[in-house]
Coordinates of C-alpha atoms (C1' of nucleotides) in Angstrom, one line a residue:
Chain A
M28 CA 61.8 -8.7 4.9
R29 CA 60.6 -5.7 6.8
N30 CA 61.7 -2.3 5.9
R31 CA 64.8 -1.8 8.0
E32 CA 67.7 0.6 7.8
N33 CA 66.3 2.1 4.5
L34 CA 63.3 4.3 4.9
I35 CA 61.6 3.7 1.6
P36 CA 59.1 0.9 1.5
V37 CA 59.9 -2.5 0.0
Y38 CA 57.0 -2.5 -2.5
Y39 CA 58.3 0.8 -3.8
R40 CA 61.8 -0.7 -4.3
L41 CA 60.2 -3.6 -6.2
A42 CA 58.3 -1.2 -8.4
E43 CA 61.4 0.9 -9.2
D44 CA 63.5 -2.2 -10.0
I45 CA 60.9 -3.3 -12.5
K46 CA 60.5 0.2 -13.9
H47 CA 64.2 0.4 -14.5
Q48 CA 64.2 -2.9 -16.2
I49 CA 61.5 -1.7 -18.5
E50 CA 63.1 1.7 -19.3
S51 CA 66.4 0.1 -20.0
G52 CA 64.9 -2.4 -22.3
V53 CA 65.6 -5.5 -20.3
L54 CA 61.9 -6.1 -20.1
K55 CA 60.3 -5.3 -23.4
D56 CA 56.8 -4.4 -24.6
G57 CA 54.6 -7.5 -24.2
N58 CA 57.0 -9.4 -21.9
I59 CA 55.4 -11.2 -19.0
L60 CA 56.6 -10.4 -15.5
P61 CA 57.4 -13.1 -13.0
T62 CA 54.3 -14.2 -11.1
E63 CA 53.4 -12.5 -7.9
A64 CA 54.5 -15.6 -5.9
Q65 CA 57.8 -15.7 -7.7
L66 CA 58.4 -12.0 -7.0
G67 CA 57.5 -12.6 -3.4
E68 CA 60.1 -15.3 -3.1
Q69 CA 62.8 -13.3 -5.0
Y70 CA 62.4 -10.3 -2.7
A71 CA 61.5 -12.4 0.4
I72 CA 58.2 -10.5 0.9
S73 CA 54.6 -11.5 1.2
R74 CA 52.3 -11.6 -1.8
M75 CA 50.2 -8.7 -0.6
T76 CA 53.3 -6.5 -0.6
V77 CA 54.2 -7.6 -4.1
R78 CA 50.8 -6.7 -5.2
Q79 CA 51.2 -3.2 -3.8
G80 CA 54.3 -2.7 -6.0
I81 CA 52.5 -4.2 -9.0
A82 CA 49.6 -1.8 -8.4
L83 CA 52.0 1.1 -8.6
L84 CA 53.4 0.0 -11.9
A85 CA 49.9 -0.6 -13.3
E86 CA 48.8 2.8 -12.1
A87 CA 51.7 4.4 -13.9
G88 CA 50.7 2.6 -17.1
L89 CA 53.9 0.6 -17.3
I90 CA 52.3 -2.8 -17.0
E91 CA 48.8 -4.4 -17.3
T92 CA 47.6 -7.3 -15.2
V93 CA 45.2 -9.9 -16.6
K94 CA 43.3 -12.2 -14.2
G95 CA 44.3 -15.8 -14.6
K96 CA 47.2 -15.0 -16.9
G97 CA 49.8 -12.6 -15.5
S98 CA 51.2 -9.1 -15.6
F99 CA 52.6 -7.8 -18.9
V100 CA 54.8 -4.9 -19.9
T101 CA 52.9 -2.3 -22.0
R102 CA 54.1 0.6 -24.0
L103 CA 53.4 3.8 -22.0
R104 CA 50.3 5.6 -23.2
L105 CA 52.2 8.5 -24.7
N106 CA 49.1 9.3 -26.7
Q107 CA 47.5 10.7 -23.6
L108 CA 48.9 14.1 -22.6
V109 CA 47.9 16.1 -19.6
I110 CA 47.4 19.8 -19.9
D111 CA 47.7 21.5 -16.6
L112 CA 45.9 24.8 -16.6
K113 CA 47.9 26.1 -13.8
N114 CA 51.5 26.6 -14.8
N115 CA 50.2 27.2 -18.3
G116 CA 50.3 30.3 -20.3
T117 CA 53.6 31.9 -21.0
G118 CA 56.5 31.1 -18.7
K119 CA 56.6 31.3 -15.0
E120 CA 55.8 35.0 -14.7
K121 CA 52.6 35.7 -12.7
L122 CA 49.4 36.5 -14.6
H123 CA 47.2 39.3 -13.4
Y124 CA 43.5 39.3 -13.9
K125 CA 41.7 42.5 -14.9
L126 CA 38.0 42.5 -14.6
I127 CA 36.2 44.0 -17.5
G128 CA 32.6 43.5 -16.5
V129 CA 30.0 41.3 -14.9
N130 CA 26.5 41.1 -16.5
L131 CA 23.3 39.3 -15.5
I132 CA 21.6 38.3 -18.7
R133 CA 17.9 37.7 -18.0
N134 CA 15.5 35.4 -19.8
N135 CA 17.7 34.8 -22.8
L136 CA 16.5 31.3 -23.8
E137 CA 18.7 31.2 -26.9
L138 CA 21.9 31.8 -24.9
A139 CA 20.8 29.5 -22.1
R140 CA 20.1 26.7 -24.5
E141 CA 23.4 27.2 -26.3
L142 CA 25.2 26.9 -23.0
G143 CA 23.2 23.8 -22.0
F144 CA 21.7 25.5 -19.0
S145 CA 18.5 23.5 -19.0
G146 CA 15.8 24.9 -16.7
E147 CA 17.6 28.2 -16.1
T148 CA 17.3 31.2 -18.3
N149 CA 19.3 33.7 -16.3
V150 CA 22.9 33.7 -17.1
I151 CA 25.8 35.5 -15.4
M152 CA 28.6 36.6 -17.8
V153 CA 32.0 37.5 -16.5
K154 CA 34.6 39.1 -18.8
R155 CA 38.1 39.6 -17.8
L156 CA 41.6 40.2 -19.3
L157 CA 44.6 38.2 -18.5
V158 CA 47.7 40.4 -18.2
K159 CA 51.3 39.6 -18.0
E160 CA 53.8 42.3 -17.4
N161 CA 51.4 45.0 -18.5
L162 CA 50.8 43.1 -21.7
P163 CA 47.3 41.7 -22.4
V164 CA 47.6 38.0 -23.0
A165 CA 44.0 36.7 -23.4
I166 CA 40.4 37.6 -23.1
E167 CA 38.2 35.4 -20.9
E168 CA 34.4 35.2 -21.1
K169 CA 32.7 33.0 -18.5
F170 CA 29.1 32.1 -18.5
L171 CA 27.5 30.8 -15.3
R172 CA 24.1 29.5 -14.3
Y173 CA 22.5 32.2 -12.2
Q174 CA 22.3 30.8 -8.6
K175 CA 20.1 32.6 -6.1
G176 CA 21.9 33.6 -2.9
K177 CA 25.3 32.8 -4.3
P178 CA 26.9 36.2 -5.1
L179 CA 30.1 36.4 -7.0
L180 CA 32.7 37.9 -4.7
E181 CA 35.1 40.5 -5.9
T182 CA 38.1 38.4 -4.9
Q183 CA 36.7 35.3 -6.6
L184 CA 36.3 37.2 -9.8
E185 CA 39.8 38.6 -9.7
Y186 CA 41.7 35.4 -8.8
A187 CA 39.8 32.1 -9.0
D188 CA 40.4 30.0 -12.0
F189 CA 37.3 28.7 -13.8
P190 CA 36.6 25.3 -12.2
E191 CA 37.1 26.9 -8.8
L192 CA 34.9 29.8 -9.6
V193 CA 32.1 27.4 -10.7
A194 CA 32.6 25.3 -7.5
K195 CA 32.2 28.4 -5.3
H196 CA 29.2 29.7 -7.2
Q197 CA 27.2 26.6 -7.5
D198 CA 25.6 24.2 -5.1
S199 CA 26.1 21.4 -7.5
V200 CA 29.5 19.7 -7.4
P201 CA 31.5 20.0 -10.6
V202 CA 32.8 16.6 -11.7
R203 CA 34.0 17.1 -15.3
N204 CA 35.7 19.7 -17.4
D205 CA 35.7 19.4 -21.2
M206 CA 37.9 21.5 -23.4
A207 CA 38.0 22.3 -27.1
I208 CA 41.0 24.0 -28.7
S209 CA 40.5 25.9 -31.9
V210 CA 41.7 28.8 -34.0
S211 CA 40.1 32.1 -34.8
V212 CA 41.0 35.6 -35.9
L213 CA 40.6 38.7 -33.7
S214 CA 37.6 40.9 -34.1
A215 CA 38.0 44.6 -33.9
E216 CA 36.8 44.7 -30.3
Q217 CA 39.1 41.8 -29.3
A218 CA 42.1 43.3 -31.1
K219 CA 41.6 46.5 -29.2
L220 CA 41.4 44.8 -25.8
L221 CA 44.5 42.7 -26.6
E222 CA 46.4 45.7 -28.1
A223 CA 46.9 43.8 -31.3
D224 CA 46.0 44.0 -34.9
E225 CA 42.5 43.0 -36.1
M226 CA 42.4 39.8 -38.0
L227 CA 45.4 38.4 -36.2
P228 CA 45.1 34.7 -35.7
A229 CA 44.2 33.6 -32.1
L230 CA 44.1 30.5 -30.0
V231 CA 40.6 29.8 -28.7
V232 CA 40.2 27.6 -25.6
K233 CA 36.6 26.7 -24.7
Q234 CA 35.8 24.9 -21.5
V235 CA 32.5 23.4 -20.2
I236 CA 32.2 22.4 -16.6
Y237 CA 29.7 19.7 -15.8
A238 CA 28.0 18.3 -12.7
K239 CA 27.1 14.6 -12.6
E240 CA 24.8 13.4 -15.3
D241 CA 26.2 15.9 -17.8
I242 CA 24.5 18.9 -16.4
S243 CA 26.3 22.0 -17.7
L244 CA 27.3 24.4 -14.9
G245 CA 29.4 26.9 -16.8
V246 CA 31.2 27.7 -20.0
S247 CA 34.4 29.6 -20.4
I248 CA 35.9 30.9 -23.6
M249 CA 39.4 32.2 -23.8
V250 CA 40.8 34.1 -26.8
C251 CA 44.5 34.2 -26.6
H252 CA 47.1 36.3 -28.3
K253 CA 49.1 34.0 -30.5
D254 CA 52.5 35.3 -29.5
R255 CA 51.9 35.8 -25.8
F256 CA 50.3 32.5 -25.0
E257 CA 51.2 28.9 -25.6
L258 CA 49.4 25.8 -24.3
T259 CA 51.7 23.0 -23.2
A260 CA 50.9 19.4 -22.2
T261 CA 53.0 16.4 -21.2
S262 CA 52.4 12.7 -20.8
Y263 CA 54.4 12.7 -17.6
P264 CA 51.8 13.2 -14.9
L265 CA 50.0 10.0 -16.0
S266 CA 53.1 8.0 -15.2
G267 CA 54.2 10.1 -12.3
R268 CA 55.3 9.2 -8.8
L269 CA 57.7 6.5 -9.9
Chain B
M21 CA 31.5 -9.6 5.1
R22 CA 32.7 -11.6 2.2
N23 CA 31.5 -10.8 -1.2
R24 CA 28.4 -13.0 -1.6
E25 CA 25.4 -12.8 -3.9
N26 CA 26.7 -9.6 -5.5
L27 CA 29.6 -9.9 -7.9
I28 CA 31.2 -6.5 -7.3
P29 CA 33.9 -6.4 -4.6
V30 CA 33.2 -4.8 -1.2
Y31 CA 35.9 -2.2 -1.4
Y32 CA 34.4 -1.0 -4.7
R33 CA 31.0 -0.6 -3.1
L34 CA 32.6 1.4 -0.3
A35 CA 34.3 3.6 -2.8
E36 CA 31.2 4.2 -4.7
D37 CA 29.2 5.0 -1.6
I38 CA 31.6 7.7 -0.6
K39 CA 31.9 8.9 -4.2
H40 CA 28.1 9.5 -4.3
Q41 CA 28.2 11.3 -1.0
I42 CA 30.8 13.6 -2.4
E43 CA 29.1 14.2 -5.7
S44 CA 25.7 14.9 -4.0
G45 CA 27.3 17.3 -1.6
V46 CA 26.8 15.3 1.6
L47 CA 30.5 15.3 2.0
K48 CA 32.0 18.6 1.0
D49 CA 35.4 19.9 0.1
G50 CA 37.7 19.7 3.1
N51 CA 35.5 17.4 5.1
I52 CA 37.2 14.5 6.9
L53 CA 36.2 11.0 6.2
P54 CA 35.5 8.5 9.0
T55 CA 38.7 6.7 10.1
E56 CA 39.7 3.5 8.4
A57 CA 38.8 1.6 11.6
Q58 CA 35.4 3.2 11.7
L59 CA 34.7 2.4 8.1
G60 CA 35.8 -1.1 8.7
E61 CA 33.3 -1.4 11.5
Q62 CA 30.5 0.3 9.5
Y63 CA 30.9 -2.1 6.6
A64 CA 32.0 -5.0 8.7
I65 CA 35.1 -5.5 6.7
S66 CA 38.8 -5.6 7.6
R67 CA 40.9 -2.5 7.5
M68 CA 43.0 -3.7 4.6
T69 CA 39.9 -3.9 2.5
V70 CA 38.8 -0.4 3.6
R71 CA 42.2 0.8 2.5
Q72 CA 41.7 -0.7 -0.9
G73 CA 38.5 1.4 -1.3
I74 CA 40.2 4.5 0.0
A75 CA 43.0 4.0 -2.5
L76 CA 40.5 4.0 -5.3
L77 CA 39.1 7.3 -4.2
A78 CA 42.5 8.8 -3.8
E79 CA 43.6 7.6 -7.2
A80 CA 40.5 9.2 -8.7
G81 CA 41.4 12.5 -7.0
L82 CA 38.3 12.6 -4.9
I83 CA 40.1 12.5 -1.6
E84 CA 43.6 12.9 -0.1
T85 CA 45.0 11.0 2.8
V86 CA 47.4 12.4 5.3
K87 CA 49.4 10.2 7.5
G88 CA 48.6 10.7 11.2
K89 CA 45.6 12.9 10.4
G90 CA 43.0 11.3 8.2
S91 CA 41.4 11.3 4.7
F92 CA 39.9 14.5 3.4
V93 CA 37.6 15.3 0.5
T94 CA 39.3 17.4 -2.1
R95 CA 37.9 19.3 -5.1
L96 CA 38.5 17.3 -8.2
R97 CA 41.5 18.5 -10.2
L98 CA 39.5 19.9 -13.0
N99 CA 42.4 22.0 -14.0
Q100 CA 44.1 18.9 -15.3
L101 CA 42.7 17.8 -18.7
V102 CA 43.7 14.8 -20.8
I103 CA 44.2 15.1 -24.5
D104 CA 43.8 11.7 -26.1
L105 CA 45.5 11.8 -29.5
K106 CA 43.5 8.9 -30.6
N107 CA 39.9 9.8 -30.9
N108 CA 41.0 13.3 -31.7
G109 CA 40.8 15.2 -34.9
T110 CA 37.4 15.8 -36.3
G111 CA 34.6 13.4 -35.3
K112 CA 34.6 9.7 -35.6
E113 CA 35.3 9.4 -39.3
K114 CA 38.5 7.5 -40.0
L115 CA 41.6 9.5 -41.0
H116 CA 43.7 8.3 -43.8
Y117 CA 47.4 9.0 -44.1
K118 CA 49.0 10.0 -47.3
L119 CA 52.8 9.8 -47.4
I120 CA 54.4 12.8 -49.0
G121 CA 58.0 11.9 -48.6
V122 CA 60.8 10.4 -46.5
N123 CA 64.2 12.0 -46.4
L124 CA 67.5 11.2 -44.8
I125 CA 69.2 14.5 -43.9
R126 CA 72.9 13.9 -43.4
N127 CA 75.3 15.9 -41.2
N128 CA 73.0 18.8 -40.6
L129 CA 74.3 19.8 -37.2
E130 CA 72.1 22.9 -37.1
L131 CA 68.9 20.8 -37.5
A132 CA 70.1 18.0 -35.2
R133 CA 70.9 20.5 -32.5
E134 CA 67.6 22.2 -32.9
L135 CA 65.9 18.8 -32.5
G136 CA 68.0 18.0 -29.4
F137 CA 69.5 15.0 -31.1
S138 CA 72.8 15.1 -29.3
G139 CA 75.6 12.9 -30.7
E140 CA 73.6 12.1 -33.9
T141 CA 73.7 14.4 -36.9
N142 CA 71.7 12.3 -39.4
V143 CA 68.1 12.9 -39.3
I144 CA 65.2 11.1 -40.9
M145 CA 62.3 13.3 -41.9
V146 CA 58.9 11.9 -42.7
K147 CA 56.2 14.1 -44.2
R148 CA 52.6 13.0 -44.6
L149 CA 49.2 14.4 -45.1
L150 CA 46.2 13.5 -42.9
V151 CA 43.1 13.1 -45.0
K152 CA 39.5 12.8 -44.0
E153 CA 36.9 12.0 -46.7
N154 CA 39.2 13.2 -49.4
L155 CA 39.7 16.5 -47.7
P156 CA 43.2 17.3 -46.4
V157 CA 43.1 18.0 -42.6
A158 CA 46.7 18.5 -41.5
I159 CA 50.3 18.3 -42.5
E160 CA 52.6 16.2 -40.4
E161 CA 56.4 16.5 -40.3
K162 CA 58.2 14.1 -38.2
F163 CA 61.9 14.1 -37.4
L164 CA 63.6 11.0 -36.1
R165 CA 67.1 10.1 -34.9
Y166 CA 68.7 8.0 -37.6
Q167 CA 69.1 4.5 -36.3
K168 CA 71.3 2.0 -38.1
G169 CA 69.6 -1.2 -39.0
K170 CA 66.1 0.0 -38.1
P171 CA 64.4 0.7 -41.4
L172 CA 61.1 2.5 -41.5
L173 CA 58.6 0.1 -42.9
E174 CA 56.0 1.2 -45.3
T175 CA 53.1 0.1 -43.1
Q176 CA 54.5 2.0 -40.1
L177 CA 54.8 5.2 -42.1
E178 CA 51.2 4.9 -43.3
Y179 CA 49.5 4.0 -40.0
A180 CA 51.6 4.3 -36.9
D181 CA 51.0 7.4 -34.7
F182 CA 54.0 9.3 -33.6
P183 CA 54.9 7.7 -30.2
E184 CA 54.4 4.3 -31.8
L185 CA 56.6 5.1 -34.7
V186 CA 59.4 6.3 -32.5
A187 CA 59.1 3.2 -30.3
K188 CA 59.4 1.0 -33.4
H189 CA 62.3 2.9 -34.9
Q190 CA 64.4 3.3 -31.7
D191 CA 66.2 1.0 -29.4
S192 CA 65.7 3.4 -26.6
V193 CA 62.3 3.2 -24.8
P194 CA 60.2 6.4 -25.1
V195 CA 59.0 7.5 -21.7
R196 CA 57.7 11.0 -22.2
N197 CA 55.8 13.1 -24.7
D198 CA 55.8 16.9 -24.4
M199 CA 53.4 18.9 -26.5
A200 CA 53.1 22.6 -27.4
I201 CA 50.0 24.0 -29.0
S202 CA 50.3 27.3 -30.9
V203 CA 48.9 29.2 -33.8
S204 CA 50.4 30.1 -37.2
V205 CA 49.3 31.0 -40.7
L206 CA 49.6 28.8 -43.7
S207 CA 52.6 29.3 -46.0
A208 CA 52.0 29.1 -49.7
E209 CA 53.3 25.5 -49.8
Q210 CA 51.2 24.4 -46.8
A211 CA 48.1 26.1 -48.3
K212 CA 48.6 24.2 -51.5
L213 CA 48.8 20.8 -49.7
L214 CA 45.8 21.6 -47.5
E215 CA 43.8 22.9 -50.5
A216 CA 43.2 26.1 -48.6
D217 CA 44.0 29.8 -48.9
E218 CA 47.5 31.1 -48.1
M219 CA 47.7 33.1 -44.8
L220 CA 44.8 31.1 -43.4
P221 CA 45.2 30.7 -39.6
A222 CA 46.2 27.2 -38.5
L223 CA 46.6 25.2 -35.4
V224 CA 50.2 24.0 -34.8
V225 CA 50.8 21.0 -32.6
K226 CA 54.4 20.2 -31.8
Q227 CA 55.4 17.0 -30.0
V228 CA 58.7 15.9 -28.6
I229 CA 59.3 12.3 -27.5
Y230 CA 61.9 11.6 -24.9
A231 CA 63.7 8.6 -23.5
K232 CA 64.7 8.6 -19.9
E233 CA 67.1 11.4 -18.8
D234 CA 65.4 13.8 -21.3
I235 CA 67.1 12.4 -24.3
S236 CA 65.1 13.6 -27.3
L237 CA 64.1 10.7 -29.7
G238 CA 61.9 12.5 -32.1
V239 CA 60.0 15.6 -32.9
S240 CA 56.6 15.9 -34.7
I241 CA 55.0 19.1 -36.0
M242 CA 51.4 19.1 -37.2
V243 CA 49.9 22.0 -39.0
C244 CA 46.1 21.7 -39.0
H245 CA 43.4 23.3 -41.1
K246 CA 41.4 25.5 -38.7
D247 CA 38.0 24.3 -39.8
R248 CA 38.7 20.7 -40.3
F249 CA 40.5 19.9 -37.0
E250 CA 39.7 20.5 -33.4
L251 CA 41.7 19.4 -30.4
T252 CA 39.6 18.2 -27.5
A253 CA 40.5 17.3 -23.9
T254 CA 38.6 16.2 -20.8
S255 CA 39.3 15.9 -17.1
Y256 CA 37.4 12.6 -17.0
P257 CA 40.2 10.1 -17.6
L258 CA 42.0 11.3 -14.5
S259 CA 39.1 10.4 -12.3
G260 CA 38.0 7.4 -14.3
R261 CA 37.0 3.9 -13.3
L262 CA 34.7 5.0 -10.6
Chain C
dC2 C1' 50.1 10.3 25.2
dA3 C1' 46.4 8.2 22.2
dG4 C1' 44.9 8.2 17.5
dT5 C1' 45.7 8.1 12.7
dG6 C1' 47.3 6.3 8.3
dG7 C1' 51.5 3.5 6.2
dT8 C1' 53.6 -0.9 5.8
dC9 C1' 53.7 -5.8 6.1
dT10 C1' 52.5 -10.8 7.1
dA11 C1' 50.8 -15.5 6.4
dG12 C1' 47.4 -17.4 5.6
dA13 C1' 42.5 -18.3 2.8
dC14 C1' 39.0 -18.8 -1.0
dC15 C1' 37.6 -17.3 -5.4
dA16 C1' 37.2 -16.6 -10.6
dC17 C1' 39.6 -16.9 -14.5
dC18 C1' 42.8 -19.0 -18.0
dT19 C1' 45.4 -22.6 -20.2
dG20 C1' 46.6 -27.2 -21.3
Chain D
dA25 C1' 43.6 -29.8 -12.9
dG26 C1' 47.0 -26.6 -11.9
dG27 C1' 48.5 -21.9 -12.2
dT28 C1' 47.3 -17.1 -12.2
dG29 C1' 45.7 -12.8 -10.4
dG30 C1' 41.5 -10.7 -7.4
dT31 C1' 39.6 -10.4 -3.0
dC32 C1' 39.7 -10.6 2.0
dT33 C1' 41.1 -11.4 6.9
dA34 C1' 43.0 -10.6 11.5
dG35 C1' 46.4 -9.6 13.2
dA36 C1' 51.2 -6.6 13.9
dC37 C1' 54.5 -2.7 14.2
dC38 C1' 55.8 1.8 12.5
dA39 C1' 55.9 7.1 11.7
dC40 C1' 53.4 10.8 12.1
dT41 C1' 50.0 14.1 14.1
dG42 C1' 47.8 16.4 17.8
dA43 C1' 46.6 17.7 22.5

DNA sequence: CAGTGGTCTAGACCACCTG
DNA sequence: AGGTGGTCTAGACCACTGA
């Protein structure tokens, strides 16, 4: 059964059929799917093509396959949410970045150790303000390993997001980004920058970018105005494309 | 080149080889990979097997393939972080759940509309306290569509996490979970439950569970003590299994 | 036009699970 | 032992890209 008249691939149709059966409750959590051979017969397609469809469903988290047993419907992993740092902040309005300052902090072992920058005691600190419609939204402080011969370009400082900035500045390849979300209150200095009251509660987002083998490449701390910034996440991307 | 002596599949070795080339900087962002035919020749394997390895890399977000052109190294999507609601909270210590109350709120159109429960005006509200080592960590309020003949069992109320609870209580299949993270201050009542001071800043995590076609099935609001709860996320799961 | 990735086949052998 | 999914092959045709 080659893919004639209709442009969408057969394995994709198979995957969608099963997906709809799951979402409508025909196939329930824990149910076993027909075997790959059976599905191949039903759809009159070869087993490898069936497997391609099965793989899509497994990737989306709708089913799990167990060697020697079969494929089983699983509850979607709705406990895993994806937070997309782009399209995040406060609505669709464009954010502007206002550079406050760039410092090279030399030989501060204390700081370097705190940032996890083993073997490097010179730290670059970048501080900038996120502005939306002339209203300050958050303060960003970024700490980077000093890297000889890799200057920070003006344009990078103004526009690049954090993982991108690290990638541009480092020879090492960033492979992981860890995030911690917590709550604080604004200091006098922070309140002034954000044009808000001191002691106002604030959302604090800390990121650490790692190269392979857990080598820390950079740390970013965002202090966000509580009424002008909201973090959102959704489970959807994990089960996307189907 | 069948898979002899070594137990790991060939396509997996291929994927790991390329992964290491990317992580060590041999292959850089934007570089094109050898064609599938070339890789097949290099590794002395068939093209379908090469494609299996390529698919792994694409799934992990390390490369992107473009029809008619080739496969290209991409920067990892470190802007997408995954929040895993299990293993989240405050360390590895086990959380206990203390049920505060269950209410059936009848014919409250205002509330039902606010929750997005179209066509259903009866709402079940579950309130419970998250406790760690005898210290209250967060207050949870869950709102569920009333569903005839689907009682909430004691055990579910005590242990089930929110998406699971919704799945158990509803006939509809949950397919999406949206989350919003914001900041608030404790009310007098909340402060009392959390054994904390009134007006203390608090992390607020709101979740909405949907069935297909954006039908809202349930809403959960967690108010977390700022010093006893921290949300963490990592980019790792998206690029996992390699 | 030649080259690329995307789809698909009809086989094969294997490792794993269950009765 | 018989059934399942996991791996792999050696072909084939297609749609898309670029020169």
